[in-house]
Structures are given as structure tokens and as C-alpha cells.
Amino acid sequence: MVHNLDSATVVLVITVAVLLYAAFVDLKHYKISNELILLLIGLFALHAFLSDRWTSAAWNLGLAAGVFLFLVYFYSRHWIGGGDIKILPVAFLWTGIECAFLFVLLLLVFVSLHTAAARLGWMESRQDVDSRQRIPFAPSIAAALIATILLGCLRLPV
């Protein structure tokens, strides 16, 4: 039996692939390119149009802007990197207010697991200039957003 995938679902599948790639690159190089961020924003815009989520897109954009402004403080204190301040607001752009709580809970789980694995030496980490342990944040963000997608929160009825 062949299943027809609608266009919005195809965009979600592509988004998951881009998130996996971003997580892999950040894990290896501690960098997230602007092109990946722009691609994720473009995929959101396309998904919003195809799934009729465009009606709430302004709220999603407002949430993402608020998260970005909040993260500027952490970036100024060198507590998060430049890639993190770019990808986390984009994740909130995707989740919107409706799915933000689920995303934050999942993010907390994945960040905790990643931090524990790094502290136990099961995953690589880097030492910061202040001798603090640094881990890439994009893998946890990607995992939480992918889980949010897989749990069906972003699949709003058309």
C-alpha cells in the first residue's frame, strides 16, 4: 500500500534531516552556519503556508524574537555560543506558543542527558577559557524539536 504524503509532512521530514545535520556539525565543530539557520527559517515559512499555520506565524515570530532577546544576556556573559543564540529562537519559531512547553520539557531532558554524558566522559566536550566544560547545544535542541514533531504537536489540522 502506498501512502500519500502531503506537502507539509514532506517539509517536516526535510526539517528533521536539516536538524540532524545541524546537530552533527555542531557536535563535531561547535559551529552552526547561518545558511542552516536561514534554511530552517525558510522551511518554517513554507510549512506555515502549506499547513495553514501562517495564521499564528506572527505569534511564533514574536516568541522567537523574545527568546532571542532573552538569550542576548547569556551570550554577552559567554554562557552560550553564537550558534546557540541563533538556533534556539528558530526552534521556538517552529514550536510556537502551542508547543513551547512540550519543547522546553524535552529540551531539559536532552540537555540533562547530554551534560551527564559529557561529565561522565562518554561524549567529548571542550574546556572554555574559564576552564568550564563546553558542550554543543544544537544536538539537544534538534532532539527536542524532532521529538516535538514526532509527538505530533506541530501537525495542526489543515
PDB file of C-alpha atoms in Angstrom:
ATOM      1  CA  MET A   1       0.000   0.000   0.000  1.00  0.00           C
ATOM      2  CA  VAL A   2       1.363   3.417  -0.974  1.00  0.00           C
ATOM      3  CA  HIS A   3       0.748   6.323   1.365  1.00  0.00           C
ATOM      4  CA  ASN A   4       0.478   9.823   0.021  1.00  0.00           C
ATOM      5  CA  LEU A   5       2.487  12.339   1.975  1.00  0.00           C
ATOM      6  CA  ASP A   6       1.109  15.824   1.906  1.00  0.00           C
ATOM      7  CA  SER A   7       3.449  18.730   1.229  1.00  0.00           C
ATOM      8  CA  ALA A   8       3.511  19.946   4.835  1.00  0.00           C
ATOM      9  CA  THR A   9       4.643  16.496   6.006  1.00  0.00           C
ATOM     10  CA  VAL A  10       7.397  16.456   3.394  1.00  0.00           C
ATOM     11  CA  VAL A  11       8.606  19.817   4.730  1.00  0.00           C
ATOM     12  CA  LEU A  12       8.658  18.362   8.260  1.00  0.00           C
ATOM     13  CA  VAL A  13      10.732  15.394   7.055  1.00  0.00           C
ATOM     14  CA  ILE A  14      13.206  17.737   5.360  1.00  0.00           C
ATOM     15  CA  THR A  15      13.314  19.845   8.533  1.00  0.00           C
ATOM     16  CA  VAL A  16      14.174  16.774  10.609  1.00  0.00           C
ATOM     17  CA  ALA A  17      17.024  15.978   8.195  1.00  0.00           C
ATOM     18  CA  VAL A  18      18.351  19.552   8.427  1.00  0.00           C
ATOM     19  CA  LEU A  19      18.141  19.437  12.235  1.00  0.00           C
ATOM     20  CA  LEU A  20      20.070  16.161  12.313  1.00  0.00           C
ATOM     21  CA  TYR A  21      22.729  17.675  10.079  1.00  0.00           C
ATOM     22  CA  ALA A  22      22.948  20.817  12.252  1.00  0.00           C
ATOM     23  CA  ALA A  23      23.297  18.644  15.368  1.00  0.00           C
ATOM     24  CA  PHE A  24      26.058  16.578  13.769  1.00  0.00           C
ATOM     25  CA  VAL A  25      28.002  19.644  12.588  1.00  0.00           C
ATOM     26  CA  ASP A  26      27.702  21.355  15.979  1.00  0.00           C
ATOM     27  CA  LEU A  27      28.761  18.163  17.748  1.00  0.00           C
ATOM     28  CA  LYS A  28      31.900  17.908  15.618  1.00  0.00           C
ATOM     29  CA  HIS A  29      32.833  21.553  15.009  1.00  0.00           C
ATOM     30  CA  TYR A  30      30.929  23.625  17.623  1.00  0.00           C
ATOM     31  CA  LYS A  31      29.549  25.773  14.805  1.00  0.00           C
ATOM     32  CA  ILE A  32      26.139  26.332  13.225  1.00  0.00           C
ATOM     33  CA  SER A  33      26.208  28.097   9.893  1.00  0.00           C
ATOM     34  CA  ASN A  34      23.945  30.997   9.057  1.00  0.00           C
ATOM     35  CA  GLU A  35      22.867  29.100   5.954  1.00  0.00           C
ATOM     36  CA  LEU A  36      21.417  26.296   8.095  1.00  0.00           C
ATOM     37  CA  ILE A  37      19.560  28.823  10.233  1.00  0.00           C
ATOM     38  CA  LEU A  38      18.153  30.549   7.140  1.00  0.00           C
ATOM     39  CA  LEU A  39      17.155  27.165   5.702  1.00  0.00           C
ATOM     40  CA  LEU A  40      15.268  26.283   8.899  1.00  0.00           C
ATOM     41  CA  ILE A  41      13.513  29.669   8.824  1.00  0.00           C
ATOM     42  CA  GLY A  42      12.596  29.162   5.169  1.00  0.00           C
ATOM     43  CA  LEU A  43      11.286  25.664   5.899  1.00  0.00           C
ATOM     44  CA  PHE A  44       9.160  27.102   8.701  1.00  0.00           C
ATOM     45  CA  ALA A  45       7.694  29.714   6.361  1.00  0.00           C
ATOM     46  CA  LEU A  46       6.938  27.042   3.766  1.00  0.00           C
ATOM     47  CA  HIS A  47       5.417  24.716   6.370  1.00  0.00           C
ATOM     48  CA  ALA A  48       3.341  27.548   7.837  1.00  0.00           C
ATOM     49  CA  PHE A  49       1.964  28.322   4.380  1.00  0.00           C
ATOM     50  CA  LEU A  50       1.269  24.675   3.481  1.00  0.00           C
ATOM     51  CA  SER A  51      -0.313  23.727   6.806  1.00  0.00           C
ATOM     52  CA  ASP A  52      -2.295  26.923   7.417  1.00  0.00           C
ATOM     53  CA  ARG A  53      -0.091  27.682  10.437  1.00  0.00           C
ATOM     54  CA  TRP A  54       0.530  31.091   8.843  1.00  0.00           C
ATOM     55  CA  THR A  55      -2.433  32.443  10.814  1.00  0.00           C
ATOM     56  CA  SER A  56      -0.390  32.138  14.015  1.00  0.00           C
ATOM     57  CA  ALA A  57       3.015  32.817  12.445  1.00  0.00           C
ATOM     58  CA  ALA A  58       3.151  36.341  13.894  1.00  0.00           C
ATOM     59  CA  TRP A  59       2.860  34.888  17.416  1.00  0.00           C
ATOM     60  CA  ASN A  60       5.585  32.373  16.590  1.00  0.00           C
ATOM     61  CA  LEU A  61       7.812  35.168  15.332  1.00  0.00           C
ATOM     62  CA  GLY A  62       7.139  37.219  18.470  1.00  0.00           C
ATOM     63  CA  LEU A  63       8.041  34.259  20.672  1.00  0.00           C
ATOM     64  CA  ALA A  64      11.252  33.652  18.700  1.00  0.00           C
ATOM     65  CA  ALA A  65      12.197  37.342  18.964  1.00  0.00           C
ATOM     66  CA  GLY A  66      11.541  37.316  22.708  1.00  0.00           C
ATOM     67  CA  VAL A  67      13.694  34.212  23.159  1.00  0.00           C
ATOM     68  CA  PHE A  68      16.463  35.817  21.100  1.00  0.00           C
ATOM     69  CA  LEU A  69      16.407  38.990  23.207  1.00  0.00           C
ATOM     70  CA  PHE A  70      16.453  36.888  26.392  1.00  0.00           C
ATOM     71  CA  LEU A  71      19.447  34.883  25.129  1.00  0.00           C
ATOM     72  CA  VAL A  72      21.471  38.014  24.314  1.00  0.00           C
ATOM     73  CA  TYR A  73      22.235  38.335  28.029  1.00  0.00           C
ATOM     74  CA  PHE A  74      23.562  34.769  28.216  1.00  0.00           C
ATOM     75  CA  TYR A  75      25.600  35.289  25.080  1.00  0.00           C
ATOM     76  CA  SER A  76      27.081  38.503  26.486  1.00  0.00           C
ATOM     77  CA  ARG A  77      28.201  36.537  29.561  1.00  0.00           C
ATOM     78  CA  HIS A  78      29.742  33.834  27.315  1.00  0.00           C
ATOM     79  CA  TRP A  79      27.382  31.214  28.755  1.00  0.00           C
ATOM     80  CA  ILE A  80      26.134  30.203  25.298  1.00  0.00           C
ATOM     81  CA  GLY A  81      27.726  30.341  21.880  1.00  0.00           C
ATOM     82  CA  GLY A  82      26.807  32.221  18.736  1.00  0.00           C
ATOM     83  CA  GLY A  83      25.215  29.194  17.114  1.00  0.00           C
ATOM     84  CA  ASP A  84      23.058  28.573  20.158  1.00  0.00           C
ATOM     85  CA  ILE A  85      21.708  32.121  20.148  1.00  0.00           C
ATOM     86  CA  LYS A  86      20.692  31.537  16.513  1.00  0.00           C
ATOM     87  CA  ILE A  87      19.207  28.035  16.598  1.00  0.00           C
ATOM     88  CA  LEU A  88      17.198  28.189  19.828  1.00  0.00           C
ATOM     89  CA  PRO A  89      14.953  31.087  18.711  1.00  0.00           C
ATOM     90  CA  VAL A  90      14.425  29.253  15.403  1.00  0.00           C
ATOM     91  CA  ALA A  91      13.302  26.199  17.360  1.00  0.00           C
ATOM     92  CA  PHE A  92      10.785  28.386  19.204  1.00  0.00           C
ATOM     93  CA  LEU A  93       9.715  29.843  15.867  1.00  0.00           C
ATOM     94  CA  TRP A  94       8.826  26.290  14.880  1.00  0.00           C
ATOM     95  CA  THR A  95       7.109  25.333  18.137  1.00  0.00           C
ATOM     96  CA  GLY A  96       5.133  28.487  18.646  1.00  0.00           C
ATOM     97  CA  ILE A  97       3.308  29.103  21.884  1.00  0.00           C
ATOM     98  CA  GLU A  98       1.187  25.967  21.433  1.00  0.00           C
ATOM     99  CA  CYS A  99       4.117  23.535  21.565  1.00  0.00           C
ATOM    100  CA  ALA A 100       6.677  25.582  23.520  1.00  0.00           C
ATOM    101  CA  PHE A 101       6.032  23.906  26.873  1.00  0.00           C
ATOM    102  CA  LEU A 102       6.451  20.396  25.444  1.00  0.00           C
ATOM    103  CA  PHE A 103       9.597  21.530  23.626  1.00  0.00           C
ATOM    104  CA  VAL A 104      11.087  23.059  26.794  1.00  0.00           C
ATOM    105  CA  LEU A 105      10.407  19.873  28.785  1.00  0.00           C
ATOM    106  CA  LEU A 106      12.026  17.736  26.096  1.00  0.00           C
ATOM    107  CA  LEU A 107      14.929  20.182  25.837  1.00  0.00           C
ATOM    108  CA  LEU A 108      15.508  19.905  29.574  1.00  0.00           C
ATOM    109  CA  VAL A 109      15.626  16.103  29.304  1.00  0.00           C
ATOM    110  CA  PHE A 110      18.026  16.090  26.348  1.00  0.00           C
ATOM    111  CA  VAL A 111      20.317  18.790  27.786  1.00  0.00           C
ATOM    112  CA  SER A 112      20.470  16.904  31.091  1.00  0.00           C
ATOM    113  CA  LEU A 113      21.339  13.638  29.337  1.00  0.00           C
ATOM    114  CA  HIS A 114      23.945  15.331  27.150  1.00  0.00           C
ATOM    115  CA  THR A 115      25.518  17.136  30.117  1.00  0.00           C
ATOM    116  CA  ALA A 116      25.627  13.949  32.182  1.00  0.00           C
ATOM    117  CA  ALA A 117      27.205  12.026  29.303  1.00  0.00           C
ATOM    118  CA  ALA A 118      29.851  14.736  28.879  1.00  0.00           C
ATOM    119  CA  ARG A 119      30.643  14.855  32.597  1.00  0.00           C
ATOM    120  CA  LEU A 120      30.993  11.074  32.688  1.00  0.00           C
ATOM    121  CA  GLY A 121      33.348  11.219  29.719  1.00  0.00           C
ATOM    122  CA  TRP A 122      31.002   9.337  27.401  1.00  0.00           C
ATOM    123  CA  MET A 123      30.913  12.275  24.978  1.00  0.00           C
ATOM    124  CA  GLU A 124      33.551  14.785  24.010  1.00  0.00           C
ATOM    125  CA  SER A 125      33.480  18.281  25.414  1.00  0.00           C
ATOM    126  CA  ARG A 126      35.777  21.292  25.317  1.00  0.00           C
ATOM    127  CA  GLN A 127      37.207  23.431  28.048  1.00  0.00           C
ATOM    128  CA  ASP A 128      36.255  27.094  27.922  1.00  0.00           C
ATOM    129  CA  VAL A 129      38.732  29.897  28.618  1.00  0.00           C
ATOM    130  CA  ASP A 130      37.387  29.935  32.193  1.00  0.00           C
ATOM    131  CA  SER A 131      38.075  26.176  32.478  1.00  0.00           C
ATOM    132  CA  ARG A 132      34.351  25.470  32.215  1.00  0.00           C
ATOM    133  CA  GLN A 133      33.208  22.450  30.279  1.00  0.00           C
ATOM    134  CA  ARG A 134      31.526  23.315  26.958  1.00  0.00           C
ATOM    135  CA  ILE A 135      29.123  21.069  25.123  1.00  0.00           C
ATOM    136  CA  PRO A 136      27.397  21.790  21.831  1.00  0.00           C
ATOM    137  CA  PHE A 137      23.768  22.758  22.381  1.00  0.00           C
ATOM    138  CA  ALA A 138      22.362  22.081  18.880  1.00  0.00           C
ATOM    139  CA  PRO A 139      22.134  18.280  19.354  1.00  0.00           C
ATOM    140  CA  SER A 140      19.841  18.757  22.365  1.00  0.00           C
ATOM    141  CA  ILE A 141      17.792  21.433  20.595  1.00  0.00           C
ATOM    142  CA  ALA A 142      17.482  19.269  17.488  1.00  0.00           C
ATOM    143  CA  ALA A 143      16.495  16.206  19.517  1.00  0.00           C
ATOM    144  CA  ALA A 144      13.844  18.157  21.431  1.00  0.00           C
ATOM    145  CA  LEU A 145      12.393  19.734  18.282  1.00  0.00           C
ATOM    146  CA  ILE A 146      12.409  16.425  16.412  1.00  0.00           C
ATOM    147  CA  ALA A 147      10.666  14.754  19.367  1.00  0.00           C
ATOM    148  CA  THR A 148       8.111  17.588  19.403  1.00  0.00           C
ATOM    149  CA  ILE A 149       7.470  16.978  15.705  1.00  0.00           C
ATOM    150  CA  LEU A 150       7.266  13.195  16.149  1.00  0.00           C
ATOM    151  CA  LEU A 151       4.830  13.564  19.042  1.00  0.00           C
ATOM    152  CA  GLY A 152       2.527  15.387  16.615  1.00  0.00           C
ATOM    153  CA  CYS A 153       2.456  18.773  18.295  1.00  0.00           C
ATOM    154  CA  LEU A 154       3.373  20.656  15.122  1.00  0.00           C
ATOM    155  CA  ARG A 155       0.928  18.741  12.980  1.00  0.00           C
ATOM    156  CA  LEU A 156      -2.012  21.096  13.233  1.00  0.00           C
ATOM    157  CA  PRO A 157      -5.151  20.265  11.273  1.00  0.00           C
ATOM    158  CA  VAL A 158      -5.433  21.868   7.877  1.00  0.00           C
TER     159      VAL A 158
END
